[in-house]
Amino acid sequence: MLQNILDIWSKYNGEYVSGLITTLQISVISLIASLLLGTVIAIFCISPFRMLVIIGRAYVEFIRNTPLLIQIFFFYFGLSSLDIQLSSFVAGTLGLTVYTAAFIAEAIRAGINSIPKGQMEAARASGLTYIQAMRYVVLPQAFKIVIPPLGNQFINLVKNSSLLGVIAGMDLMYHADIISTNTFKTFETYILVGVFYLTITVPLSILVNWLERRLKRA
Amino acid sequence: MIEFRQVDKYYGNFHVLQNINLTISEGEVVVIIGPSGSGKSTLLRCINHLEKISSGELIVDNINVHDRKTNLNVLRQEIGMVFQHFNLYPHMTVLENITLAPMKVRKIAREEAQKTARYYLEKVGLAHKADAYPNELSGGQQQRVAIARGLTMQPKIMLFDEPTSALDPEMIGEVLEVMKSLAREGMTMVVVTHEMGFAKEVADRVVFMDHGQVVEESEPKAFFESPKEERARSFLSRLLNH
């Protein structure tokens, strides 16, 4: 079996590496975009404006209660029936971002809510505006609390990106599907692709643990 | 300096403040006492608009606090507040805690703000703790830092919301000493506290509250020796007999 894996690797290493690069690109773009979108949604959810709260809550509940695969299909097939044709890369990254942002918003909201009310009160009582109080007092403290759950979301994001394979996303999973069809060595092909995902997620996991320990000390 | 005119406040159906009329002049030290749930802290928190009033008028430093057009951040610069649980910012050093508002609200340069901060830290006896983090300090020290934080904004009024209630008994004295010296220097102070000794010694006036009402207002000597109202008498006797 090991021989089979090595054979596949020597024949298809180009595909694996190109898939890995695409998966990394999708993950990094999605990570940054979902962090931004998630923060905005979180702020909607805790804002004093009823309308924004409703929008934020509706977003979170709708998105996290529908399957990611359906969301990706929506951006890829659904929009094309409205004559908006996105490439599989764009549609996939968009679906992944929209999906992950809902979970990130929840993590950030929980982090902000865990900061005692007295912190905001003391800051406001000294004359700081709401935005200043958030920026200098509440968010820096919430950030520390949010790091571990955010790390988990990023690891999930990398793994979830494998769903792009079904819309020809040119990512690791897509290439693996093709290789397994060509070689009929399904088991070995996917063992190898699993190892590739681990090369992304394990370092990410170690980084998150390290950050968590560091922040605990600070 | 502070004037409550027929102020009412409700939490839903609960009438927390009932027809409050109270005037506090510049340089006065007013101590508010009363059983828990009597509305003392709520009254105090209305002064800097941490709580909204439902009706009536509240004028602080010639500003109508609950007028929609009032810029609260301007008003709040002039009112220092000290909380029961200190509410220091745990991710900042003592010096950063104290200089945040002067730098961000009053736009004072860092060096200048730090100079003022060190002056007030010296005053509360904690000059050597400027670079410590709040969790490295005792409760009493944290509360003294919180007082220095309020003073560094050079406010016209200082509000104290049960400043010693969360402290171990041996640390109450050091905080009260700082407050007493502040009172002697003529700061306008409104203090919600259970420290009757402090009220007797430094208050110009004692306000006794019960069930959301100001029941009695008098000089401390008169209040403690011969309270006029039955509710005040029974409150004081409960305090003394336990």
GROMACS .gro file of N, CA, C and O in nm, chain A residues 118-119 121-129 132 136-137 140-141, chain B residues 45 73 76 83 87-92 100-101 104-105 149 153:
model
  128
  118GLY      N    1  -1.919   4.671   3.377
  118GLY     CA    2  -1.851   4.781   3.446
  118GLY      C    3  -1.739   4.842   3.364
  118GLY      O    4  -1.706   4.960   3.381
  119GLN      N    5  -1.679   4.764   3.274
  119GLN     CA    6  -1.570   4.816   3.193
  119GLN      C    7  -1.622   4.925   3.098
  119GLN      O    8  -1.565   5.032   3.086
  121GLU      N    9  -1.903   5.087   3.137
  121GLU     CA   10  -1.954   5.198   3.219
  121GLU      C   11  -1.843   5.291   3.264
  121GLU      O   12  -1.855   5.414   3.255
  122ALA      N   13  -1.733   5.233   3.312
  122ALA     CA   14  -1.622   5.317   3.359
  122ALA      C   15  -1.569   5.400   3.243
  122ALA      O   16  -1.540   5.519   3.259
  123ALA      N   17  -1.558   5.337   3.126
  123ALA     CA   18  -1.504   5.409   3.010
  123ALA      C   19  -1.598   5.521   2.967
  123ALA      O   20  -1.555   5.634   2.944
  124ARG      N   21  -1.729   5.491   2.961
  124ARG     CA   22  -1.825   5.594   2.921
  124ARG      C   23  -1.834   5.705   3.025
  124ARG      O   24  -1.844   5.823   2.992
  125ALA      N   25  -1.827   5.666   3.154
  125ALA     CA   26  -1.838   5.766   3.261
  125ALA      C   27  -1.722   5.866   3.254
  125ALA      O   28  -1.734   5.979   3.297
  126SER      N   29  -1.607   5.823   3.199
  126SER     CA   30  -1.493   5.915   3.193
  126SER      C   31  -1.500   6.005   3.070
  126SER      O   32  -1.412   6.086   3.048
  127GLY      N   33  -1.604   5.989   2.990
  127GLY     CA   34  -1.624   6.080   2.876
  127GLY      C   35  -1.585   6.021   2.742
  127GLY      O   36  -1.597   6.087   2.640
  128LEU      N   37  -1.538   5.896   2.740
  128LEU     CA   38  -1.506   5.833   2.612
  128LEU      C   39  -1.636   5.808   2.536
  128LEU      O   40  -1.739   5.778   2.595
  129THR      N   41  -1.631   5.817   2.402
  129THR     CA   42  -1.748   5.783   2.322
  129THR      C   43  -1.764   5.631   2.319
  129THR      O   44  -1.672   5.558   2.357
  132GLN      N   45  -1.487   5.482   2.113
  132GLN     CA   46  -1.358   5.484   2.183
  132GLN      C   47  -1.354   5.378   2.293
  132GLN      O   48  -1.254   5.308   2.311
  136TYR      N   49  -1.067   5.100   2.287
  136TYR     CA   50  -0.955   5.100   2.381
  136TYR      C   51  -0.978   5.007   2.501
  136TYR      O   52  -0.884   4.961   2.562
  137VAL      N   53  -1.102   4.985   2.536
  137VAL     CA   54  -1.129   4.911   2.660
  137VAL      C   55  -1.188   4.772   2.635
  137VAL      O   56  -1.135   4.673   2.683
  140PRO      N   57  -0.998   4.514   2.307
  140PRO     CA   58  -0.870   4.450   2.338
  140PRO      C   59  -0.885   4.333   2.437
  140PRO      O   60  -0.813   4.235   2.428
  141GLN      N   61  -0.979   4.346   2.531
  141GLN     CA   62  -0.999   4.238   2.626
  141GLN      C   63  -1.075   4.123   2.561
  141GLN      O   64  -1.048   4.005   2.587
  263ARG      N   65  -2.626   5.731   3.976
  263ARG     CA   66  -2.594   5.699   3.838
  263ARG      C   67  -2.673   5.785   3.737
  263ARG      O   68  -2.635   5.792   3.620
  291ASN      N   69  -2.077   6.335   2.653
  291ASN     CA   70  -1.933   6.316   2.672
  291ASN      C   71  -1.867   6.442   2.725
  291ASN      O   72  -1.767   6.435   2.796
  294ARG      N   73  -1.968   6.446   3.098
  294ARG     CA   74  -1.901   6.342   3.177
  294ARG      C   75  -1.755   6.372   3.205
  294ARG      O   76  -1.697   6.320   3.300
  301PHE      N   77  -1.637   5.333   4.129
  301PHE     CA   78  -1.736   5.225   4.137
  301PHE      C   79  -1.705   5.129   4.251
  301PHE      O   80  -1.591   5.117   4.296
  305ASN      N   81  -1.355   4.869   3.861
  305ASN     CA   82  -1.363   4.876   3.714
  305ASN      C   83  -1.239   4.935   3.650
  305ASN      O   84  -1.247   5.012   3.554
  306LEU      N   85  -1.122   4.897   3.703
  306LEU     CA   86  -0.999   4.934   3.633
  306LEU      C   87  -0.990   4.847   3.508
  306LEU      O   88  -1.047   4.738   3.504
  307TYR      N   89  -0.917   4.897   3.407
  307TYR     CA   90  -0.901   4.820   3.284
  307TYR      C   91  -0.787   4.721   3.304
  307TYR      O   92  -0.672   4.760   3.317
  308PRO      N   93  -0.817   4.591   3.305
  308PRO     CA   94  -0.715   4.492   3.345
  308PRO      C   95  -0.600   4.477   3.245
  308PRO      O   96  -0.493   4.430   3.281
  309HIS      N   97  -0.623   4.519   3.119
  309HIS     CA   98  -0.519   4.501   3.018
  309HIS      C   99  -0.424   4.620   3.010
  309HIS      O  100  -0.336   4.626   2.926
  310MET      N  101  -0.444   4.718   3.100
  310MET     CA  102  -0.358   4.836   3.098
  310MET      C  103  -0.288   4.853   3.232
  310MET      O  104  -0.340   4.814   3.335
  318LEU      N  105  -0.578   5.733   3.000
  318LEU     CA  106  -0.661   5.707   2.880
  318LEU      C  107  -0.759   5.821   2.853
  318LEU      O  108  -0.759   5.879   2.744
  319ALA      N  109  -0.842   5.852   2.951
  319ALA     CA  110  -0.945   5.955   2.928
  319ALA      C  111  -0.883   6.094   2.905
  319ALA      O  112  -0.923   6.164   2.811
  322LYS      N  113  -0.755   6.079   2.542
  322LYS     CA  114  -0.852   6.057   2.435
  322LYS      C  115  -0.970   6.154   2.440
  322LYS      O  116  -1.028   6.186   2.337
  323VAL      N  117  -1.006   6.198   2.560
  323VAL     CA  118  -1.122   6.286   2.571
  323VAL      C  119  -1.079   6.431   2.575
  323VAL      O  120  -1.129   6.514   2.500
  367ARG      N  121  -0.766   5.795   3.896
  367ARG     CA  122  -0.811   5.799   3.757
  367ARG      C  123  -0.920   5.904   3.739
  367ARG      O  124  -0.920   5.980   3.642
  371MET      N  125  -0.875   6.367   3.551
  371MET     CA  126  -0.956   6.444   3.455
  371MET      C  127  -0.988   6.582   3.511
  371MET      O  128  -1.051   6.664   3.444
   0.00000   0.00000   0.00000
